[in-house]
Amino acid sequence: MKVNDFRKNAHDVVNWMADYLETVEEQRVRAQVEPGSISAMLPLEAPQNGEDFDDIFGDFRDLIVPGMTHWQHPSFFAYFNANSSPPSVLAEMLTATLGAQCMSWETSPAATELEQRVMEWLRKMVGLPDGFVGSIQDSASTATFEALIVARERATGFAIADQGLSGHPSPMAYCSEEAHSSVEKAVRLLGWGRANLRKIQVDENFAMDTHALERAILEDRGAGRPPACVVATLGTTGVGGIDSIRKIGQVTQRHGVWLHVDAAWAGSALVLPEFRHMIDGIDAVDSLVLNPHKWLFTNFDCTVLFVRDVESFLRVFSLTPEYLRTRRDAQVTNYRDWGIQLGRRFRALKLWFVLRSYGTVGLQRMLREHIRLATELAAKISAVEDFELVVPPSISLFCFRYARRGCSTEEIDDLNERLLQAVNDSGRLYVTHTHVKGRFVIRFVVGQTYTEQKHVDRAWRTLCDTARSL
Ligand SMILES: *Cc1c(COP(=O)(O)O)cnc(C)c1O
């Protein structure tokens, strides 16, 4: 494609993008296709000769878009949002155009220095104290993986990176039974073994039971298994449980254990001073991850990992073969030394665009509106006879179920599964479920950039009408 053709095609694409955002709510939220139906329309072989852009773009519109679930649909209340915003999309286009590989300062000085500055902005916006330093990673799963590696190395005197696991007593990791699957995945992938991850029970508010945590640590220490890391969660994925950083921090400090905080979703709410109590006790925290790609209007992927002891990360991740050495290495930050990826996208640009476009006040307004919408709907649900609010709002997530009078618990589970399917099949909204104390509940998260009162009202009407007609 010649640059002149690129110019014309890019205008067509941008027009489509603006039309899409203008009309996305006319789409059905969750894709309504059967497995295999998209691949059945795609040729088995790559083309021998190049094709016209108009044909490719036409197939995108005709074959691909109808098979998409619309995450930027204002009636998307499922999982946690992966929200975006126009300034973020514009920055992504520029990032793609520059096509820079930002592994080292020298390979793109502006990318490194912008990342440093934007990390400082964000650190202050979310109320983390001096001493925390951030970097952008691809996902919270990766960031937690990285924190666990460093915690393990620190607990074993950096011996495992040199000598491997054999010959060392296995260090132990801890998280609550509500923690995200990425913690267990990291422990498995690290060769650490699932058996060395203790899942601690939660209390009635779905927060980690810190007495149980301390008992487990003492037991492990007594048995010669060195406790290495506790992963606390702010905003568990199922029900939004919030572990007490202060209480867990007292335990980890008493026992010299790394404290990693997974705030993938709820971390964005720290932009609001009224939620800063979640990081009460932050001085005991070694690392914290939050996802601007979930609830800070920045396109996937953009995870931020804040750490205190950068030196330990460098010690684990820095490995400079001769061909990567530059004469500036001693003076600059080379983000390749901060994590797993060598090659890095220029992700700071979109966060910069977003933070500047909305400003702290604008972001706060959007988050507060989401929280208000969630809180009001939860109150409405708890006030009607045949619905039950099972987990009250944690920030902007709550869980409920349809509880038709006179039905057994099994019948209610079954009704709610059918309700979930029916509303998602309608395409009018998208919600997902979890289990609370063994019972099927519907989760409702407000966090999409374009969600307004009318979308929440419409979702509630659809849920009521559908439930009562089952
Ligand atoms: C979403 C989520 C993750 C995983 O985030 P990725 O960036 O998709 O890896 C981890 N922890 C919690 C609590 C989450 O909500």
Tab-separated table of C-alpha atoms and ligand atoms in Angstrom:
chain	number	residue	atom	x	y	z
A	1	MET	CA	0.000	0.000	0.000
A	2	LYS	CA	1.444	3.312	-1.084
A	3	VAL	CA	1.369	6.180	1.380
A	4	ASN	CA	-1.179	7.994	-0.736
A	5	ASP	CA	-3.504	5.005	-0.652
A	6	PHE	CA	-2.859	4.753	3.062
A	7	ARG	CA	-4.034	8.354	3.463
A	8	LYS	CA	-7.310	7.669	1.676
A	9	ASN	CA	-7.902	4.343	3.411
A	10	ALA	CA	-7.077	5.803	6.792
A	11	HIS	CA	-9.760	8.444	6.314
A	12	ASP	CA	-12.260	5.722	5.434
A	13	VAL	CA	-11.249	3.770	8.505
A	14	VAL	CA	-11.529	6.777	10.794
A	15	ASN	CA	-14.977	7.545	9.410
A	16	TRP	CA	-16.002	3.990	10.130
A	17	MET	CA	-14.573	4.274	13.648
A	18	ALA	CA	-16.571	7.409	14.422
A	19	ASP	CA	-19.728	5.844	12.956
A	20	TYR	CA	-19.138	2.748	15.041
A	21	LEU	CA	-18.830	4.697	18.256
A	22	GLU	CA	-21.910	6.730	17.361
A	23	THR	CA	-24.042	3.689	16.677
A	24	VAL	CA	-22.509	0.959	18.828
A	25	GLU	CA	-25.585	0.856	21.032
A	26	GLU	CA	-27.675	-0.352	18.122
A	27	GLN	CA	-25.566	-3.523	18.082
A	28	ARG	CA	-26.392	-6.524	20.199
A	29	VAL	CA	-23.896	-6.493	23.042
A	30	ARG	CA	-22.772	-10.110	23.147
A	31	ALA	CA	-22.018	-11.678	19.791
A	32	GLN	CA	-24.906	-13.875	18.678
A	33	VAL	CA	-22.950	-16.439	16.671
A	34	GLU	CA	-22.340	-20.161	16.986
A	35	PRO	CA	-18.858	-21.652	17.440
A	36	GLY	CA	-17.164	-22.170	14.083
A	37	SER	CA	-19.501	-19.868	12.161
A	38	ILE	CA	-16.872	-17.199	11.592
A	39	SER	CA	-14.067	-19.550	10.641
A	40	ALA	CA	-16.434	-21.234	8.170
A	41	MET	CA	-16.500	-17.966	6.214
A	42	LEU	CA	-12.734	-17.537	6.081
A	43	PRO	CA	-10.590	-19.020	3.295
A	44	LEU	CA	-8.443	-21.968	4.348
A	45	GLU	CA	-5.328	-20.567	2.673
A	46	ALA	CA	-3.697	-17.144	2.731
A	47	PRO	CA	-3.999	-15.360	-0.635
A	48	GLN	CA	-1.177	-15.775	-3.155
A	49	ASN	CA	-1.567	-12.256	-4.458
A	50	GLY	CA	-2.305	-9.093	-2.581
A	51	GLU	CA	-5.924	-8.012	-2.338
A	52	ASP	CA	-7.527	-4.580	-2.515
A	53	PHE	CA	-7.921	-2.761	0.745
A	54	ASP	CA	-11.599	-2.143	-0.054
A	55	ASP	CA	-12.158	-5.911	-0.158
A	56	ILE	CA	-10.284	-6.485	3.082
A	57	PHE	CA	-12.092	-3.669	4.845
A	58	GLY	CA	-15.424	-4.873	3.440
A	59	ASP	CA	-14.805	-8.317	4.908
A	60	PHE	CA	-13.919	-6.729	8.222
A	61	ARG	CA	-17.308	-5.024	8.254
A	62	ASP	CA	-19.285	-7.987	6.925
A	63	LEU	CA	-17.587	-11.005	8.487
A	64	ILE	CA	-15.709	-9.830	11.534
A	65	VAL	CA	-17.791	-7.110	13.164
A	66	PRO	CA	-20.939	-9.276	13.347
A	67	GLY	CA	-18.876	-11.855	15.222
A	68	MET	CA	-17.633	-9.409	17.810
A	69	THR	CA	-18.859	-8.866	21.343
A	70	HIS	CA	-19.113	-5.113	21.740
A	71	TRP	CA	-17.056	-4.146	24.745
A	72	GLN	CA	-17.588	-0.453	24.084
A	73	HIS	CA	-21.373	-0.892	24.171
A	74	PRO	CA	-22.928	1.200	26.944
A	75	SER	CA	-25.002	-1.814	28.056
A	76	PHE	CA	-21.937	-3.943	28.752
A	77	PHE	CA	-22.185	-4.851	32.448
A	78	ALA	CA	-20.302	-8.168	32.308
A	79	TYR	CA	-16.925	-9.331	33.716
A	80	PHE	CA	-15.003	-6.140	34.369
A	81	ASN	CA	-15.091	-3.650	31.544
A	82	ALA	CA	-12.156	-3.261	29.224
A	83	ASN	CA	-13.072	0.297	28.542
A	84	SER	CA	-11.599	2.728	26.097
A	85	SER	CA	-12.164	6.306	25.037
A	86	PRO	CA	-11.700	8.429	21.924
A	87	PRO	CA	-8.388	10.005	23.048
A	88	SER	CA	-7.022	6.565	23.854
A	89	VAL	CA	-7.968	5.248	20.412
A	90	LEU	CA	-6.324	8.229	18.734
A	91	ALA	CA	-3.121	7.594	20.651
A	92	GLU	CA	-3.226	3.907	19.680
A	93	MET	CA	-3.342	4.945	16.037
A	94	LEU	CA	-0.274	7.108	16.534
A	95	THR	CA	1.515	4.349	18.452
A	96	ALA	CA	0.852	1.959	15.589
A	97	THR	CA	2.045	4.513	13.077
A	98	LEU	CA	5.296	5.162	14.898
A	99	GLY	CA	5.665	1.406	15.296
A	100	ALA	CA	8.430	1.943	17.813
A	101	GLN	CA	9.905	-0.828	19.882
A	102	CYS	CA	10.465	0.744	23.252
A	103	MET	CA	12.670	-1.770	25.013
A	104	SER	CA	15.457	0.651	25.925
A	105	TRP	CA	15.831	4.366	26.413
A	106	GLU	CA	17.904	4.599	23.239
A	107	THR	CA	15.373	2.765	21.099
A	108	SER	CA	12.854	5.544	21.865
A	109	PRO	CA	13.930	8.099	24.454
A	110	ALA	CA	10.613	9.947	24.415
A	111	ALA	CA	8.687	6.749	25.070
A	112	THR	CA	10.779	5.974	28.131
A	113	GLU	CA	10.716	9.471	29.519
A	114	LEU	CA	7.000	9.907	28.888
A	115	GLU	CA	6.349	6.603	30.633
A	116	GLN	CA	8.359	7.798	33.622
A	117	ARG	CA	6.433	11.050	33.834
A	118	VAL	CA	3.006	9.502	33.302
A	119	MET	CA	3.760	6.902	35.968
A	120	GLU	CA	4.525	9.722	38.377
A	121	TRP	CA	1.277	11.474	37.463
A	122	LEU	CA	-0.689	8.303	38.017
A	123	ARG	CA	1.106	7.466	41.260
A	124	LYS	CA	0.047	10.807	42.700
A	125	MET	CA	-3.464	10.573	41.243
A	126	VAL	CA	-4.113	7.287	43.040
A	127	GLY	CA	-2.514	8.463	46.272
A	128	LEU	CA	0.501	6.153	46.425
A	129	PRO	CA	3.311	7.595	48.524
A	130	ASP	CA	6.757	8.589	47.300
A	131	GLY	CA	9.003	5.620	46.831
A	132	PHE	CA	6.660	3.709	44.528
A	133	VAL	CA	7.834	3.607	40.937
A	134	GLY	CA	5.587	2.448	38.116
A	135	SER	CA	5.995	0.794	34.743
A	136	ILE	CA	3.481	-0.281	32.137
A	137	GLN	CA	3.056	-4.010	31.619
A	138	ASP	CA	0.798	-5.927	29.276
A	139	SER	CA	-1.604	-7.374	31.826
A	140	ALA	CA	-2.221	-7.768	35.526
A	141	SER	CA	-1.500	-11.480	35.098
A	142	THR	CA	2.000	-10.657	33.881
A	143	ALA	CA	2.551	-8.028	36.579
A	144	THR	CA	1.530	-10.420	39.355
A	145	PHE	CA	3.741	-13.090	37.823
A	146	GLU	CA	6.671	-10.664	37.888
A	147	ALA	CA	6.034	-9.595	41.483
A	148	LEU	CA	5.846	-13.239	42.567
A	149	ILE	CA	9.160	-14.061	40.888
A	150	VAL	CA	10.899	-11.186	42.623
A	151	ALA	CA	9.271	-11.996	45.969
A	152	ARG	CA	10.417	-15.585	45.660
A	153	GLU	CA	13.932	-14.558	44.749
A	154	ARG	CA	14.121	-12.151	47.641
A	155	ALA	CA	12.876	-14.814	50.068
A	156	THR	CA	15.577	-17.223	48.940
A	157	GLY	CA	18.512	-14.815	48.713
A	158	PHE	CA	18.230	-14.691	44.885
A	159	ALA	CA	19.356	-18.306	44.781
A	160	ILE	CA	16.674	-19.834	42.589
A	161	ALA	CA	17.457	-17.653	39.563
A	162	ASP	CA	21.002	-19.003	39.757
A	163	GLN	CA	20.619	-22.548	40.894
A	164	GLY	CA	17.070	-23.520	40.076
A	165	LEU	CA	14.489	-24.819	42.493
A	166	SER	CA	16.020	-28.131	43.460
A	167	GLY	CA	17.850	-28.217	46.739
A	168	HIS	CA	15.826	-25.334	48.175
A	169	PRO	CA	12.894	-25.708	50.499
A	170	SER	CA	9.901	-24.517	48.538
A	171	PRO	CA	8.887	-20.964	49.422
A	172	MET	CA	5.194	-20.383	50.064
A	173	ALA	CA	2.684	-17.952	48.577
A	174	TYR	CA	-0.675	-16.906	50.009
A	175	CYS	CA	-3.831	-15.338	48.664
A	176	SER	CA	-7.498	-15.484	49.591
A	177	GLU	CA	-9.831	-18.093	48.176
A	178	GLU	CA	-11.490	-15.239	46.242
A	179	ALA	CA	-8.216	-14.108	44.608
A	180	HIS	CA	-7.913	-14.000	40.831
A	181	SER	CA	-6.857	-17.116	38.951
A	182	SER	CA	-3.758	-15.266	37.726
A	183	VAL	CA	-2.156	-15.836	41.144
A	184	GLU	CA	-2.456	-19.597	40.896
A	185	LYS	CA	-1.441	-19.483	37.251
A	186	ALA	CA	1.738	-17.585	38.157
A	187	VAL	CA	2.592	-20.048	40.896
A	188	ARG	CA	2.076	-22.980	38.540
A	189	LEU	CA	4.094	-21.420	35.716
A	190	LEU	CA	6.916	-20.438	38.032
A	191	GLY	CA	7.561	-24.085	38.751
A	192	TRP	CA	6.643	-23.290	42.278
A	193	GLY	CA	3.757	-25.724	42.374
A	194	ARG	CA	0.134	-25.183	43.212
A	195	ALA	CA	0.653	-27.067	46.475
A	196	ASN	CA	2.808	-24.194	47.668
A	197	LEU	CA	0.045	-21.644	47.250
A	198	ARG	CA	-2.220	-21.389	50.267
A	199	LYS	CA	-5.705	-20.088	49.614
A	200	ILE	CA	-6.816	-18.432	52.818
A	201	GLN	CA	-10.476	-18.367	53.799
A	202	VAL	CA	-12.442	-15.119	53.636
A	203	ASP	CA	-14.668	-13.493	56.237
A	204	GLU	CA	-18.334	-12.570	55.798
A	205	ASN	CA	-17.314	-9.525	53.731
A	206	PHE	CA	-15.224	-11.644	51.354
A	207	ALA	CA	-11.972	-10.199	52.740
A	208	MET	CA	-9.027	-12.416	53.631
A	209	ASP	CA	-9.146	-13.741	57.186
A	210	THR	CA	-5.861	-12.383	58.496
A	211	HIS	CA	-5.826	-14.657	61.557
A	212	ALA	CA	-5.993	-17.653	59.262
A	213	LEU	CA	-3.231	-16.070	57.169
A	214	GLU	CA	-0.955	-15.697	60.145
A	215	ARG	CA	-1.644	-19.245	61.329
A	216	ALA	CA	-0.700	-20.558	57.893
A	217	ILE	CA	2.502	-18.512	57.822
A	218	LEU	CA	3.508	-19.724	61.275
A	219	GLU	CA	2.767	-23.311	60.379
A	220	ASP	CA	4.825	-23.088	57.183
A	221	ARG	CA	7.712	-21.388	58.889
A	222	GLY	CA	7.658	-24.072	61.598
A	223	ALA	CA	7.793	-26.772	58.950
A	224	GLY	CA	10.782	-25.181	57.181
A	225	ARG	CA	8.811	-23.781	54.257
A	226	PRO	CA	9.804	-20.098	53.952
A	227	PRO	CA	6.810	-17.780	53.440
A	228	ALA	CA	7.650	-15.612	50.417
A	229	CYS	CA	4.657	-13.599	49.301
A	230	VAL	CA	1.115	-12.658	50.183
A	231	VAL	CA	-1.134	-11.427	47.396
A	232	ALA	CA	-3.882	-9.193	48.752
A	233	THR	CA	-6.769	-8.215	46.499
A	234	LEU	CA	-8.599	-4.932	46.285
A	235	GLY	CA	-11.784	-5.816	44.430
A	236	THR	CA	-11.962	-9.560	43.932
A	237	THR	CA	-13.244	-10.529	40.534
A	238	GLY	CA	-16.284	-12.485	41.659
A	239	VAL	CA	-17.868	-10.206	44.228
A	240	GLY	CA	-15.521	-7.224	44.693
A	241	GLY	CA	-14.148	-8.274	48.095
A	242	ILE	CA	-11.586	-5.889	49.545
A	243	ASP	CA	-8.780	-7.322	51.639
A	244	SER	CA	-7.485	-5.197	54.495
A	245	ILE	CA	-4.060	-3.958	53.476
A	246	ARG	CA	-3.470	-2.674	56.987
A	247	LYS	CA	-4.172	-5.997	58.701
A	248	ILE	CA	-2.386	-8.108	56.112
A	249	GLY	CA	0.542	-5.681	56.171
A	250	GLN	CA	0.919	-6.136	59.908
A	251	VAL	CA	1.244	-9.874	59.336
A	252	THR	CA	3.643	-9.631	56.399
A	253	GLN	CA	5.837	-7.149	58.238
A	254	ARG	CA	5.977	-9.305	61.332
A	255	HIS	CA	7.179	-12.209	59.226
A	256	GLY	CA	9.256	-10.395	56.619
A	257	VAL	CA	7.041	-11.465	53.722
A	258	TRP	CA	6.523	-9.618	50.428
A	259	LEU	CA	3.098	-8.002	50.072
A	260	HIS	CA	1.761	-7.723	46.544
A	261	VAL	CA	-1.597	-6.004	45.984
A	262	ASP	CA	-3.797	-7.014	43.074
A	263	ALA	CA	-5.983	-3.968	42.475
A	264	ALA	CA	-6.483	-4.730	38.786
A	265	TRP	CA	-10.027	-3.381	38.684
A	266	ALA	CA	-10.562	-1.477	41.948
A	267	GLY	CA	-7.241	0.355	41.686
A	268	SER	CA	-8.824	2.866	39.318
A	269	ALA	CA	-11.197	3.918	42.107
A	270	LEU	CA	-8.177	5.173	44.046
A	271	VAL	CA	-8.409	8.246	41.823
A	272	LEU	CA	-11.306	9.099	44.147
A	273	PRO	CA	-10.175	10.308	47.581
A	274	GLU	CA	-13.248	8.677	49.151
A	275	PHE	CA	-11.806	5.251	48.232
A	276	ARG	CA	-8.262	5.842	49.463
A	277	HIS	CA	-9.123	4.011	52.673
A	278	MET	CA	-8.535	0.872	50.562
A	279	ILE	CA	-4.797	1.576	50.705
A	280	ASP	CA	-4.730	2.440	54.365
A	281	GLY	CA	-1.554	0.697	55.524
A	282	ILE	CA	0.180	1.105	52.142
A	283	ASP	CA	3.566	1.446	53.823
A	284	ALA	CA	3.723	-2.322	54.175
A	285	VAL	CA	3.106	-2.910	50.466
A	286	ASP	CA	5.954	-3.972	48.146
A	287	SER	CA	4.094	-3.944	44.844
A	288	LEU	CA	0.669	-3.035	43.517
A	289	VAL	CA	-0.936	-3.629	40.148
A	290	LEU	CA	-3.849	-1.758	38.590
A	291	ASN	CA	-5.324	-1.845	35.122
A	292	PRO	CA	-6.069	1.449	33.383
A	293	HIS	CA	-7.356	-0.877	30.641
A	294	LYS	CA	-10.198	-1.904	32.905
A	295	TRP	CA	-11.651	1.265	34.335
A	296	LEU	CA	-9.501	4.212	33.352
A	297	PHE	CA	-10.668	4.647	29.760
A	298	THR	CA	-7.407	3.432	28.232
A	299	ASN	CA	-7.383	0.744	25.569
A	300	PHE	CA	-6.263	-2.752	26.355
A	301	ASP	CA	-3.390	-3.355	27.004
A	302	CYS	CA	-2.281	-1.031	29.755
A	303	THR	CA	-1.463	-2.434	33.164
A	304	VAL	CA	0.565	-0.463	35.674
A	305	LEU	CA	2.827	-2.176	38.155
A	306	PHE	CA	4.024	0.003	41.017
A	307	VAL	CA	6.963	-1.338	42.994
A	308	ARG	CA	9.050	-0.030	45.817
A	309	ASP	CA	12.270	-1.994	45.477
A	310	VAL	CA	13.176	-1.472	41.836
A	311	GLU	CA	16.661	-2.846	42.519
A	312	SER	CA	15.269	-6.305	43.221
A	313	PHE	CA	13.331	-6.241	39.958
A	314	LEU	CA	16.451	-5.223	38.064
A	315	ARG	CA	18.410	-7.952	39.759
A	316	VAL	CA	15.909	-10.541	38.567
A	317	PHE	CA	15.019	-9.208	35.118
A	318	SER	CA	18.074	-7.341	33.907
A	319	LEU	CA	20.170	-9.363	31.536
A	320	THR	CA	22.110	-7.399	28.986
A	321	PRO	CA	23.718	-9.301	26.149
A	322	GLU	CA	26.386	-7.407	24.276
A	323	TYR	CA	24.126	-6.522	21.355
A	324	LEU	CA	21.762	-4.612	23.658
A	325	ARG	CA	24.407	-2.549	25.428
A	326	THR	CA	24.380	1.214	24.825
A	327	ARG	CA	26.728	3.899	26.089
A	328	ARG	CA	23.890	5.556	28.030
A	329	ASP	CA	22.871	2.529	30.062
A	330	ALA	CA	24.254	3.915	33.307
A	331	GLN	CA	22.286	7.160	32.974
A	332	VAL	CA	18.880	5.983	31.817
A	333	THR	CA	15.976	3.673	32.527
A	334	ASN	CA	15.721	0.665	30.265
A	335	TYR	CA	12.242	-0.707	30.855
A	336	ARG	CA	13.172	-4.072	29.362
A	337	ASP	CA	14.947	-4.656	32.693
A	338	TRP	CA	11.735	-4.226	34.678
A	339	GLY	CA	9.806	-7.251	33.534
A	340	ILE	CA	9.428	-10.189	31.189
A	341	GLN	CA	8.992	-8.487	27.844
A	342	LEU	CA	12.048	-7.370	25.944
A	343	GLY	CA	10.146	-5.658	23.142
A	344	ARG	CA	7.641	-3.146	24.415
A	345	ARG	CA	4.886	-1.141	22.756
A	346	PHE	CA	4.635	2.591	23.294
A	347	ARG	CA	1.752	2.342	25.741
A	348	ALA	CA	2.427	5.466	27.769
A	349	LEU	CA	1.148	7.585	24.901
A	350	LYS	CA	-2.485	6.531	25.240
A	351	LEU	CA	-2.449	6.929	29.007
A	352	TRP	CA	-0.976	10.406	28.532
A	353	PHE	CA	-3.707	11.316	26.041
A	354	VAL	CA	-6.377	10.040	28.413
A	355	LEU	CA	-5.048	11.728	31.550
A	356	ARG	CA	-4.685	15.010	29.698
A	357	SER	CA	-8.016	14.842	27.859
A	358	TYR	CA	-10.110	14.206	30.956
A	359	GLY	CA	-7.907	15.560	33.701
A	360	THR	CA	-8.180	14.217	37.221
A	361	VAL	CA	-11.492	15.989	37.727
A	362	GLY	CA	-13.005	14.577	34.552
A	363	LEU	CA	-11.944	11.028	35.439
A	364	GLN	CA	-13.337	11.428	38.937
A	365	ARG	CA	-16.647	12.617	37.539
A	366	MET	CA	-16.923	9.582	35.249
A	367	LEU	CA	-16.027	7.084	37.968
A	368	ARG	CA	-18.424	8.665	40.464
A	369	GLU	CA	-21.215	8.507	37.915
A	370	HIS	CA	-20.604	4.776	37.372
A	371	ILE	CA	-20.612	4.214	41.108
A	372	ARG	CA	-23.801	6.222	41.536
A	373	LEU	CA	-25.534	4.237	38.790
A	374	ALA	CA	-24.503	0.924	40.363
A	375	THR	CA	-25.497	2.000	43.861
A	376	GLU	CA	-28.919	3.241	42.761
A	377	LEU	CA	-29.730	0.130	40.812
A	378	ALA	CA	-28.656	-2.073	43.700
A	379	ALA	CA	-30.981	-0.122	46.003
A	380	LYS	CA	-33.827	-0.557	43.536
A	381	ILE	CA	-33.204	-4.289	43.316
A	382	SER	CA	-33.178	-4.723	47.061
A	383	ALA	CA	-36.516	-2.931	47.266
A	384	VAL	CA	-38.471	-5.248	44.957
A	385	GLU	CA	-40.157	-8.364	46.270
A	386	ASP	CA	-39.031	-10.976	43.797
A	387	PHE	CA	-35.363	-9.962	43.460
A	388	GLU	CA	-32.642	-10.277	46.062
A	389	LEU	CA	-29.467	-8.252	46.409
A	390	VAL	CA	-26.978	-10.962	47.377
A	391	VAL	CA	-23.797	-8.868	47.564
A	392	PRO	CA	-24.230	-5.109	48.073
A	393	PRO	CA	-22.182	-2.782	45.890
A	394	SER	CA	-18.446	-2.902	46.210
A	395	ILE	CA	-17.530	0.307	44.379
A	396	SER	CA	-19.518	-0.326	41.182
A	397	LEU	CA	-20.036	-4.101	41.305
A	398	PHE	CA	-22.882	-5.938	42.976
A	399	CYS	CA	-24.501	-9.368	42.749
A	400	PHE	CA	-28.192	-10.220	42.747
A	401	ARG	CA	-30.621	-12.920	41.828
A	402	TYR	CA	-34.191	-13.344	40.850
A	403	ALA	CA	-35.877	-15.020	43.813
A	404	ARG	CA	-39.380	-15.952	42.802
A	405	ARG	CA	-41.504	-16.715	45.851
A	406	GLY	CA	-42.240	-20.331	46.565
A	407	CYS	CA	-39.288	-21.728	44.590
A	408	SER	CA	-36.638	-24.021	46.042
A	409	THR	CA	-32.980	-22.918	45.991
A	410	GLU	CA	-32.322	-25.319	43.096
A	411	GLU	CA	-35.216	-23.852	41.147
A	412	ILE	CA	-33.912	-20.373	41.855
A	413	ASP	CA	-30.436	-21.295	40.606
A	414	ASP	CA	-32.004	-22.690	37.491
A	415	LEU	CA	-34.208	-19.620	36.959
A	416	ASN	CA	-31.203	-17.331	37.245
A	417	GLU	CA	-29.140	-19.346	34.803
A	418	ARG	CA	-32.024	-19.133	32.351
A	419	LEU	CA	-32.438	-15.424	33.048
A	420	LEU	CA	-28.762	-14.803	32.327
A	421	GLN	CA	-28.932	-16.732	29.067
A	422	ALA	CA	-32.124	-15.039	27.979
A	423	VAL	CA	-30.960	-11.471	28.538
A	424	ASN	CA	-27.580	-12.127	26.953
A	425	ASP	CA	-29.256	-13.829	23.992
A	426	SER	CA	-31.465	-10.778	23.575
A	427	GLY	CA	-28.334	-8.696	22.973
A	428	ARG	CA	-29.884	-5.813	24.894
A	429	LEU	CA	-27.351	-6.060	27.713
A	430	TYR	CA	-24.525	-8.302	28.771
A	431	VAL	CA	-24.053	-9.613	32.309
A	432	THR	CA	-22.081	-12.551	33.705
A	433	HIS	CA	-22.418	-14.689	36.816
A	434	THR	CA	-20.523	-16.089	39.749
A	435	HIS	CA	-21.222	-18.365	42.686
A	436	VAL	CA	-21.732	-16.959	46.162
A	437	LYS	CA	-21.794	-19.603	48.875
A	438	GLY	CA	-22.557	-22.171	46.224
A	439	ARG	CA	-25.496	-20.262	44.768
A	440	PHE	CA	-25.728	-18.892	41.252
A	441	VAL	CA	-25.815	-15.082	41.204
A	442	ILE	CA	-25.715	-12.471	38.462
A	443	ARG	CA	-22.909	-9.899	38.644
A	444	PHE	CA	-23.564	-6.349	37.543
A	445	VAL	CA	-20.646	-3.972	36.934
A	446	VAL	CA	-21.029	-0.393	35.758
A	447	GLY	CA	-17.830	0.781	34.123
A	448	GLN	CA	-18.303	1.338	30.416
A	449	THR	CA	-17.210	4.746	29.159
A	450	TYR	CA	-20.521	5.503	27.464
A	451	THR	CA	-22.928	4.082	30.054
A	452	GLU	CA	-25.636	6.509	31.168
A	453	GLN	CA	-28.706	6.375	33.366
A	454	LYS	CA	-30.933	5.306	30.477
A	455	HIS	CA	-28.791	2.233	29.781
A	456	VAL	CA	-28.945	1.087	33.376
A	457	ASP	CA	-32.693	1.752	33.509
A	458	ARG	CA	-33.205	-0.194	30.301
A	459	ALA	CA	-31.080	-3.072	31.606
A	460	TRP	CA	-33.158	-3.270	34.758
A	461	ARG	CA	-36.426	-3.236	32.796
A	462	THR	CA	-35.140	-6.029	30.568
A	463	LEU	CA	-34.041	-8.074	33.580
A	464	CYS	CA	-37.416	-7.642	35.303
A	465	ASP	CA	-39.525	-8.371	32.238
A	466	THR	CA	-37.418	-11.364	31.253
A	467	ALA	CA	-37.323	-12.835	34.761
A	468	ARG	CA	-41.074	-12.533	35.247
A	469	SER	CA	-41.811	-14.140	31.915
A	470	LEU	CA	-39.665	-17.231	32.577
B	1	LIG	C1	-9.058	-8.697	35.629
B	1	LIG	C2	-8.288	-9.100	36.807
B	1	LIG	C3	-7.016	-9.669	36.672
B	1	LIG	C4	-6.424	-10.033	35.338
B	1	LIG	O1	-6.177	-8.930	34.570
B	1	LIG	P1	-5.421	-9.067	33.169
B	1	LIG	O2	-4.893	-7.706	32.932
B	1	LIG	O3	-6.477	-9.476	32.193
B	1	LIG	O4	-4.370	-10.095	33.314
B	1	LIG	C5	-6.316	-9.948	37.818
B	1	LIG	N1	-6.813	-9.689	39.025
B	1	LIG	C6	-8.031	-9.150	39.208
B	1	LIG	C7	-8.545	-8.880	40.581
B	1	LIG	C8	-8.811	-8.841	38.096
B	1	LIG	O5	-10.043	-8.315	38.250
